[in-house]
CSV table of C-alpha atoms in Angstrom, one decimal:
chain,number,residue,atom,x,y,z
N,1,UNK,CA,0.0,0.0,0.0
N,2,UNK,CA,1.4,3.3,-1.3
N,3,UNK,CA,0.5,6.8,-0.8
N,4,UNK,CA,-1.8,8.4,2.0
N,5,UNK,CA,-4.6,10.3,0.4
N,6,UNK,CA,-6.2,12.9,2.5
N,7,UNK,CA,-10.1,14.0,2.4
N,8,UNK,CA,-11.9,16.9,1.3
N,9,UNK,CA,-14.3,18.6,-1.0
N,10,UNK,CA,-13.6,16.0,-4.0
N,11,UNK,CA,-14.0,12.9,-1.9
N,12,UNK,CA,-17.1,14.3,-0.2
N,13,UNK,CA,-18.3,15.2,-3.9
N,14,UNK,CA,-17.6,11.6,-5.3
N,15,UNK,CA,-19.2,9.7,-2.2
N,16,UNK,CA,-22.1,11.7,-2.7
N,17,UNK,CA,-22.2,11.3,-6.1
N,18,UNK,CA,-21.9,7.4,-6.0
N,19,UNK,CA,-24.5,7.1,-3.4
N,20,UNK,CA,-27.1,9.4,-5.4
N,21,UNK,CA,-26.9,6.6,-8.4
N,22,UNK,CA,-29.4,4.5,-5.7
N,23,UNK,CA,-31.9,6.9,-7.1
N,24,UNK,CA,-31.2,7.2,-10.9
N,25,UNK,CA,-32.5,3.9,-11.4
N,26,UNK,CA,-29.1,2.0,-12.9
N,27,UNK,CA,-26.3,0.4,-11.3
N,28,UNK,CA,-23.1,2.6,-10.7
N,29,UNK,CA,-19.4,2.0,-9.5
N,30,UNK,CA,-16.5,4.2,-8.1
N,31,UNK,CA,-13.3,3.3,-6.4
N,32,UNK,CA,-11.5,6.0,-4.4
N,33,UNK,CA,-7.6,6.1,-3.4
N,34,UNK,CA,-7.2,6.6,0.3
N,35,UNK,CA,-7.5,5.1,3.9
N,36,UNK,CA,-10.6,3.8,5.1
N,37,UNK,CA,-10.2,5.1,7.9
N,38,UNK,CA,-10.4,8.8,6.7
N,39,UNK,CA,-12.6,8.0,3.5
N,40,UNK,CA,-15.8,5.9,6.0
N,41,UNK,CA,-15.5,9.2,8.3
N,42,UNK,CA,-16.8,10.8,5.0
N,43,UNK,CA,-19.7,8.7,4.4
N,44,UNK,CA,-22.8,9.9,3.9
N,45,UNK,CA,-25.1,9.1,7.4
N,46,UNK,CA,-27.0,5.9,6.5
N,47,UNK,CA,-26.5,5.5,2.7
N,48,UNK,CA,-24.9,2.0,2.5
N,49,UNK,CA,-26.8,-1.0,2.5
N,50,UNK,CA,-23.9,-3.7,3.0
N,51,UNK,CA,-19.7,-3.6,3.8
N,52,UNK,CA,-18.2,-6.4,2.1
N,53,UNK,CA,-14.8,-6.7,2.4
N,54,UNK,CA,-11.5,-8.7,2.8
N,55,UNK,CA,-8.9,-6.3,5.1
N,56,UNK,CA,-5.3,-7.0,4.7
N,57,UNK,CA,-4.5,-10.5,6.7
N,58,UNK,CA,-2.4,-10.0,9.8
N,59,UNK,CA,1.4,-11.2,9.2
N,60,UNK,CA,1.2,-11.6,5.6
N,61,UNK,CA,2.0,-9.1,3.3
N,62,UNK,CA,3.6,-5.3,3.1
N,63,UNK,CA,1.5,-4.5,0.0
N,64,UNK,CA,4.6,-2.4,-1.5
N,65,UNK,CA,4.0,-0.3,1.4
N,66,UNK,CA,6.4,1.9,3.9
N,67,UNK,CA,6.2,0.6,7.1
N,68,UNK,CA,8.6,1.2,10.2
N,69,UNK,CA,9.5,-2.0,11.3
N,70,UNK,CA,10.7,-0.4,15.0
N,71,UNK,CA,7.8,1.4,15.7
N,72,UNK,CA,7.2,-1.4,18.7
N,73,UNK,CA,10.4,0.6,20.3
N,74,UNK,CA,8.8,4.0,19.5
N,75,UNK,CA,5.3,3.0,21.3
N,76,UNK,CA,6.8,1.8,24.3
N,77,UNK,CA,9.3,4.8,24.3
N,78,UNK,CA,5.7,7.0,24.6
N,79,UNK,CA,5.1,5.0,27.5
N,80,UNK,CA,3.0,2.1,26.0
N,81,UNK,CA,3.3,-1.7,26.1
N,82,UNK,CA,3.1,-4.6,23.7
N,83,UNK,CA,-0.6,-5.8,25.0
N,84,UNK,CA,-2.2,-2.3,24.3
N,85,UNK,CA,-2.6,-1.5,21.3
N,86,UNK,CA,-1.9,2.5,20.6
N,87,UNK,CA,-4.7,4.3,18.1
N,88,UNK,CA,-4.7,3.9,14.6
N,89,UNK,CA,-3.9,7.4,13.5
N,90,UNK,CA,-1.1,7.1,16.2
N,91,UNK,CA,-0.1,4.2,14.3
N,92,UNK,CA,-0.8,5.6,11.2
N,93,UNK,CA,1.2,8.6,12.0
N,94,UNK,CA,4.3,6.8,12.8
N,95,UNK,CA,4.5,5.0,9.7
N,96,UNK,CA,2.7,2.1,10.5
N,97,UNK,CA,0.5,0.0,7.9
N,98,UNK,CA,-2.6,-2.3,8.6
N,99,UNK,CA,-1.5,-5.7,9.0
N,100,UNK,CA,1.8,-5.3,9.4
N,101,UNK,CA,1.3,-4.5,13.6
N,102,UNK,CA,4.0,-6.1,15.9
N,103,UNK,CA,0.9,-8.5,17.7
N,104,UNK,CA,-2.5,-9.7,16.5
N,105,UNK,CA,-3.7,-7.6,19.5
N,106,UNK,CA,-2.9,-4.2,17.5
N,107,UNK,CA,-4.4,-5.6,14.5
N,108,UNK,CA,-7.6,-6.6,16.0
N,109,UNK,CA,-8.1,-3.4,17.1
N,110,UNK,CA,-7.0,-1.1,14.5
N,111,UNK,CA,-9.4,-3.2,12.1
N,112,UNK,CA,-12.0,-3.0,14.8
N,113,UNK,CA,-11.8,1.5,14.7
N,114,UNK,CA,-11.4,1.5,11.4
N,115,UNK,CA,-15.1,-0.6,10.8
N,116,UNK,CA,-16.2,1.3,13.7
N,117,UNK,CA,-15.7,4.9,11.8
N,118,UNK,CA,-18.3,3.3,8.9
N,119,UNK,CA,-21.0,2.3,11.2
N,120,UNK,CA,-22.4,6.0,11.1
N,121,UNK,CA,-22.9,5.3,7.2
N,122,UNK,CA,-25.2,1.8,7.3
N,123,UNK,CA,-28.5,2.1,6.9
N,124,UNK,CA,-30.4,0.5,9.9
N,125,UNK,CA,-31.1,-3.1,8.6
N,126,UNK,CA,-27.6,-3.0,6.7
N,127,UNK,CA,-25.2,-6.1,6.9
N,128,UNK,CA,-21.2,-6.5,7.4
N,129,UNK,CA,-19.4,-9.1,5.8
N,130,UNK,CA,-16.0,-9.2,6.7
N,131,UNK,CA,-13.4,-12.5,5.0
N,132,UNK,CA,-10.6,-13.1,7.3
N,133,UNK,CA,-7.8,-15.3,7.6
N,134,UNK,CA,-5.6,-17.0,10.2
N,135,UNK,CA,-2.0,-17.2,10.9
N,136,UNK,CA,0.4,-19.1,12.8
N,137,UNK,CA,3.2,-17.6,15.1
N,138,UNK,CA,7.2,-17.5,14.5
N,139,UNK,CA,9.5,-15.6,16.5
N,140,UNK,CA,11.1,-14.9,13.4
N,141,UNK,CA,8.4,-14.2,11.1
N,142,UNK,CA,8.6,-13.7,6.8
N,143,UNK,CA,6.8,-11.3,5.5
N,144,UNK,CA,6.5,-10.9,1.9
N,145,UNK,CA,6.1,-8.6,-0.5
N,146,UNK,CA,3.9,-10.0,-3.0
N,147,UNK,CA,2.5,-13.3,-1.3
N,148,UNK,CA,1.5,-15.1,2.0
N,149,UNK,CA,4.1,-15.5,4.7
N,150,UNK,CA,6.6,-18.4,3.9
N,151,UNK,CA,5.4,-18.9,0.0
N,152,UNK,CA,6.8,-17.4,-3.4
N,153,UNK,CA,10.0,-17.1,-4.2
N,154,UNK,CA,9.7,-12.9,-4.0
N,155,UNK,CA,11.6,-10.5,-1.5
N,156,UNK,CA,10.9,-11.2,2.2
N,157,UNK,CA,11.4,-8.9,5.2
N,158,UNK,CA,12.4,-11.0,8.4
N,159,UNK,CA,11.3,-9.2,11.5
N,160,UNK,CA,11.2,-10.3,15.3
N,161,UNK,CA,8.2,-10.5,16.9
N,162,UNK,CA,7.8,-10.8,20.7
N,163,UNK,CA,6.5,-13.7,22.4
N,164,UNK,CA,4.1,-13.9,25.4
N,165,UNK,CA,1.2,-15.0,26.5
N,166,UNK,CA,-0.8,-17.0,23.1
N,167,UNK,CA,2.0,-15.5,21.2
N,168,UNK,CA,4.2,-19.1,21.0
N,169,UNK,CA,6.2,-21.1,18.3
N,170,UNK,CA,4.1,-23.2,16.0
N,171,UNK,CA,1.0,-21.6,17.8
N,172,UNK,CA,-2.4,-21.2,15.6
N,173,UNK,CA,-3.1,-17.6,16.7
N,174,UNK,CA,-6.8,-17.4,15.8
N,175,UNK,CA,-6.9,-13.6,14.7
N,176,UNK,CA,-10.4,-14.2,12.9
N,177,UNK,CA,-11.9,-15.7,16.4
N,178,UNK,CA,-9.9,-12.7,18.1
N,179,UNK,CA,-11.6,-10.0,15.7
N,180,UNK,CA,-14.9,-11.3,15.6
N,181,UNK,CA,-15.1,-11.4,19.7
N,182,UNK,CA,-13.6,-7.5,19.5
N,183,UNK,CA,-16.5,-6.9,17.0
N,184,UNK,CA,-18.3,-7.9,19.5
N,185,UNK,CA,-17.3,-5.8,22.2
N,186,UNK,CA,-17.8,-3.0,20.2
N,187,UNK,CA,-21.5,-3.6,20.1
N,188,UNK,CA,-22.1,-5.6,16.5
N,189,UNK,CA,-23.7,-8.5,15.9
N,190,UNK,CA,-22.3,-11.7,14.9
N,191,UNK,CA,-25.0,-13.6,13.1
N,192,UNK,CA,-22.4,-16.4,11.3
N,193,UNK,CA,-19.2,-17.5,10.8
N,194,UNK,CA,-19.0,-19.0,7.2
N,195,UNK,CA,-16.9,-21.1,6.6
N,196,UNK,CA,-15.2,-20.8,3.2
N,197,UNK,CA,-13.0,-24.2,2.6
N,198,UNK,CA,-10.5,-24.0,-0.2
N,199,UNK,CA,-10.1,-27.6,-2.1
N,200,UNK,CA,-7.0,-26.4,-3.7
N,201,UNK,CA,-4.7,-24.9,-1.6
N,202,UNK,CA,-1.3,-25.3,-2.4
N,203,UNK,CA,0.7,-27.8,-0.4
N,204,UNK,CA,3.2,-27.1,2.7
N,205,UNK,CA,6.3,-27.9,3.8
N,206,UNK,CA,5.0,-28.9,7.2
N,207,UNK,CA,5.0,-32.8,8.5
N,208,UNK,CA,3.2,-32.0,12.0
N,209,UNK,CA,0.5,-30.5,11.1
N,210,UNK,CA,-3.0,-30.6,8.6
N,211,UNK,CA,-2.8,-27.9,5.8
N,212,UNK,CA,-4.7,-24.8,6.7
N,213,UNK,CA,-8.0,-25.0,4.1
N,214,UNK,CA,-10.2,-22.8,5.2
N,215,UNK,CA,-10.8,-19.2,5.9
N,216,UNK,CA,-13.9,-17.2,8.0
N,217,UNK,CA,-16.4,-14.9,6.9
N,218,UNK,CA,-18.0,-12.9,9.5
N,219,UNK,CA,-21.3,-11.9,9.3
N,220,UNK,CA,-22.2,-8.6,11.7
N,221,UNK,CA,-25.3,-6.7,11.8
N,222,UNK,CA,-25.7,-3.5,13.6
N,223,UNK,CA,-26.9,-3.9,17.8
N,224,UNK,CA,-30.1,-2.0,17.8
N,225,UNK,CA,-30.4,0.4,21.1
N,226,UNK,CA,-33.3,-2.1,22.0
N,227,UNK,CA,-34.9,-5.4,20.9
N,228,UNK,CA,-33.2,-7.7,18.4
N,229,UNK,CA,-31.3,-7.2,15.6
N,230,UNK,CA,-32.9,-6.7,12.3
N,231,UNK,CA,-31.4,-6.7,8.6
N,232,UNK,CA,-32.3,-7.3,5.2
N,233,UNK,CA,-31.7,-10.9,3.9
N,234,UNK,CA,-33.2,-12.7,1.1
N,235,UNK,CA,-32.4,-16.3,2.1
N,236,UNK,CA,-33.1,-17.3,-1.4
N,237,UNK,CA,-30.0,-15.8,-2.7
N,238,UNK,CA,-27.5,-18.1,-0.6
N,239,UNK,CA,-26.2,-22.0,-1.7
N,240,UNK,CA,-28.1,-24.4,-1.9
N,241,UNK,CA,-29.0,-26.0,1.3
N,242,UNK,CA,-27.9,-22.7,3.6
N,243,UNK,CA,-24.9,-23.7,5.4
N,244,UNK,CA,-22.6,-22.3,7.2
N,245,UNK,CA,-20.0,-23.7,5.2
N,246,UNK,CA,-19.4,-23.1,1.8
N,247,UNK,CA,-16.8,-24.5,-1.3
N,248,UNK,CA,-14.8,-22.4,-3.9
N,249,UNK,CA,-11.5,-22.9,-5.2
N,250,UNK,CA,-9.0,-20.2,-4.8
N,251,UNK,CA,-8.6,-17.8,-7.1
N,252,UNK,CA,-5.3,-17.5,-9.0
N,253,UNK,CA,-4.4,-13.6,-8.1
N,254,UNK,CA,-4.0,-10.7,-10.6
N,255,UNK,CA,-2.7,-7.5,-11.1
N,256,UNK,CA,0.2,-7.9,-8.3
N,257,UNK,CA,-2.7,-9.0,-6.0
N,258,UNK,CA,-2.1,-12.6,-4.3
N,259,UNK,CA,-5.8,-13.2,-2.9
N,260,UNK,CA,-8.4,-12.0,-4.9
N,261,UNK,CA,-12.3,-12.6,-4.0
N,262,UNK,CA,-13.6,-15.7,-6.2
N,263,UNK,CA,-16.7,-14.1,-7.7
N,264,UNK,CA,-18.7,-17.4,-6.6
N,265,UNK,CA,-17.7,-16.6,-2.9
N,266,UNK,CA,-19.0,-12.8,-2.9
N,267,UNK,CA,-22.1,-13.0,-4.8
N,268,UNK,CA,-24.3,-14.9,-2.5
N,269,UNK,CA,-23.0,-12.7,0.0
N,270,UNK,CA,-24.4,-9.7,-2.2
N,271,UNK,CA,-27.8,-11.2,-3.4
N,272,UNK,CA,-28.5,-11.6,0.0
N,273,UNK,CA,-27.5,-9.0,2.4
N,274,UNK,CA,-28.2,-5.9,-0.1
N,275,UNK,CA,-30.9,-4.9,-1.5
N,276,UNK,CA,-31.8,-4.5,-6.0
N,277,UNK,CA,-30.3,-1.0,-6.3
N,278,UNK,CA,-28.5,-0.8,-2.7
N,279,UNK,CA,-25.1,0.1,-1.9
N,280,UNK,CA,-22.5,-2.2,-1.5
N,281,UNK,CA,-19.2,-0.7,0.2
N,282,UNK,CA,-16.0,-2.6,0.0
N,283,UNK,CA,-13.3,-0.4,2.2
N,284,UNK,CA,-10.3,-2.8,1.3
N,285,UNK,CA,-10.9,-3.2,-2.5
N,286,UNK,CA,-7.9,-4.6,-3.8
N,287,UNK,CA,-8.4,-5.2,-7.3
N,288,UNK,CA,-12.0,-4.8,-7.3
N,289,UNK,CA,-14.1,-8.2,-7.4
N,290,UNK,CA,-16.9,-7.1,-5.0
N,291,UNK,CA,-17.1,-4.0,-6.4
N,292,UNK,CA,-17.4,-6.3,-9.7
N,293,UNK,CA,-19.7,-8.4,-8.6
N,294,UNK,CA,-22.1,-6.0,-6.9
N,295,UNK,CA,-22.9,-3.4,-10.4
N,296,UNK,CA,-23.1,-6.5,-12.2
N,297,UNK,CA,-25.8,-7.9,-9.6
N,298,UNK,CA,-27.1,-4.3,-9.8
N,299,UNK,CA,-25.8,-3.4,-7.1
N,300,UNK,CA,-24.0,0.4,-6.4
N,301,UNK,CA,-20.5,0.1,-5.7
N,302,UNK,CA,-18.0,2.2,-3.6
N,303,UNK,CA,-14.3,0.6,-2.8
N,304,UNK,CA,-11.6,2.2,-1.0
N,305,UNK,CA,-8.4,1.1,-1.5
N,306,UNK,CA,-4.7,2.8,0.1
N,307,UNK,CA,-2.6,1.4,-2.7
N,308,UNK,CA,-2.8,3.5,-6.0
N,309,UNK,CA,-2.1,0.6,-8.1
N,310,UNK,CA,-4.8,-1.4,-6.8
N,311,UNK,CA,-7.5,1.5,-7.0
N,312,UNK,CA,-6.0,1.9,-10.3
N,313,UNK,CA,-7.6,-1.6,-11.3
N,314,UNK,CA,-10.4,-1.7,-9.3
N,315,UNK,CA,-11.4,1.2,-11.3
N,316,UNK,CA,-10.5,-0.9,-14.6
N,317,UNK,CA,-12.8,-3.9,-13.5
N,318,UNK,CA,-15.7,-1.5,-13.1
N,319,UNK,CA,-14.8,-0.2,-16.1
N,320,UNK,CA,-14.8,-3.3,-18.0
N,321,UNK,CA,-18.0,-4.1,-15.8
N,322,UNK,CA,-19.6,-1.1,-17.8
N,323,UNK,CA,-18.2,-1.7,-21.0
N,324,UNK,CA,-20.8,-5.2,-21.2
């Protein structure tokens, strides 16, 4: 990720602009370069029907990004600690990127405030879908430029990370179960954890443990200030049979992105959390599939994305969306 884009009159002018295609009767795209977590401050108040998304993975990737690899040292230097996590514009500030924290437990919450800052923008029986992955723990960890930790044959950064607690070699560190429970405490709803199994995953090294197949996909409504929760779903647009697992075969990824959305996975996910004519927000876009999907489901489409490459083709796949 490349670049921090500020906000202003042009951003507020395009998120209007997308959101007023709800009323002009066709399905509309737009992808804007910048944080999320300054672009979903500038969302229009209730104007998205559903967040779909798939936020960088913790540990994986540095997304061609800048990211100061000491900033542990600077944190606890302004008097903080390795369990509490500092704000994400501090982070942000001191050159920080998402996913790249020094503990899952800085990355559970930045993720957490950054979704938080978009909950003023769903409408009240809106939907969050959130696709997140899990990791496993190494003092010495890899983390690669253009792939997940410890595959491809690209450039590598090798970084310490401290141990304690959960935080152990060979340990299975259950961010997605970690995030979903700190969605929690922030007052969503979790109404399912889908799981997404992945018949083709490359093979591992590994001789002491099953291959990692699978991946979660969170499904959070908004906590209502009384009563229960209530959300548009149209339970006729999910698999066949409605379980809470599902099958799709990895995508291979494009346009320097390793882990695209299979268009299989999303669209359920769209047909039946957002209504004919909504609007479908994806606030980590990468490359653009939801966004895709959604205009082609006639859905409206808004992605954010921090890389400028990647908000580059976003914007090409709505294109190319448009061109049909």
């Amino acid at each position: 990720m490349t670049g921090r884009a500020g906000v202003g009159t042009v951003h507020q002018t395009k998120l209007k602009l997308v959101l007023d295609a709800e009323r002009l009767g066709h399905a509309h795209g737009s992808v804007l370069h910048g944080d999320a977590y300054d672009l979903g401050a500038e969302l229009v108040p209730k104007s998205v029907d559903l967040v779909i998304t798939s936020p960088p993975y913790w540990g994986h990737r540095a997304y061609g990004g800048e990211h100061d690899w000491a900033i542990l040292d600077t944190w606890k230097a302004a008097g903080g600690s390795v369990e509490k996590s500092p704000p994400y514009a501090w982070y942000r500030e001191h050159g920080g990127l998402l996913g790249l924290e020094p503990v899952p437990v800085w990355y559970v919450a930045h993720l957490v405030e950054i979704l938080g800052r978009i909950r003023h923008a769903l409408k009240p029986r809106a939907s969050v879908w959130v696709n997140i992955g899990d990791t496993y723990f190494a003092r010495w960890a890899s983390i690669r430029e253009n792939g997940r930790q410890g595959l491809g044959n690209n450039p590598r950064v090798r970084r310490r990370t401290p141990m304690g607690g959960y935080r152990q070699e060979k340990q299975l560190l259950q961010v997605p179960a970690r995030f979903a429970i700190g969605m929690q405490d922030d007052r969503w709803i979790l109404r399912n954890d889908l799981i997404w199994f992945k018949p083709n995953v490359p093979p591992r090294p590994e001789t002491d443990r099953l291959r990692l197949a699978h991946e979660h996909f969170y499904h959070f409504a908004l906590r209502p200030k009384e009563g229960r929760a209530s959300y548009f779903y149209d339970m006729k647009a999910v698999e066949a049979g409605a379980l809470d697992v599902v099958m799709y075969n990895v995508r291979r990824g494009r346009d320097g992105h390793s882990a695209t959305f299979p268009e299989d996975l999303v669209r359920p996910r769209i047909l039946s959390s957002c209504p004919a004519g909504g609007v479908v927000l994806d606030p980590f876009c990468g490359t653009g599939s939801a966004l895709k999907v959604a205009v082609e489901s006639g859905r409206n489409a808004l992605g954010f994305d921090l890389s400028t490459e990647f908000a580059r083709c976003a914007r090409g796949a709505l294109q190319d969306e448009g061109s049909r």
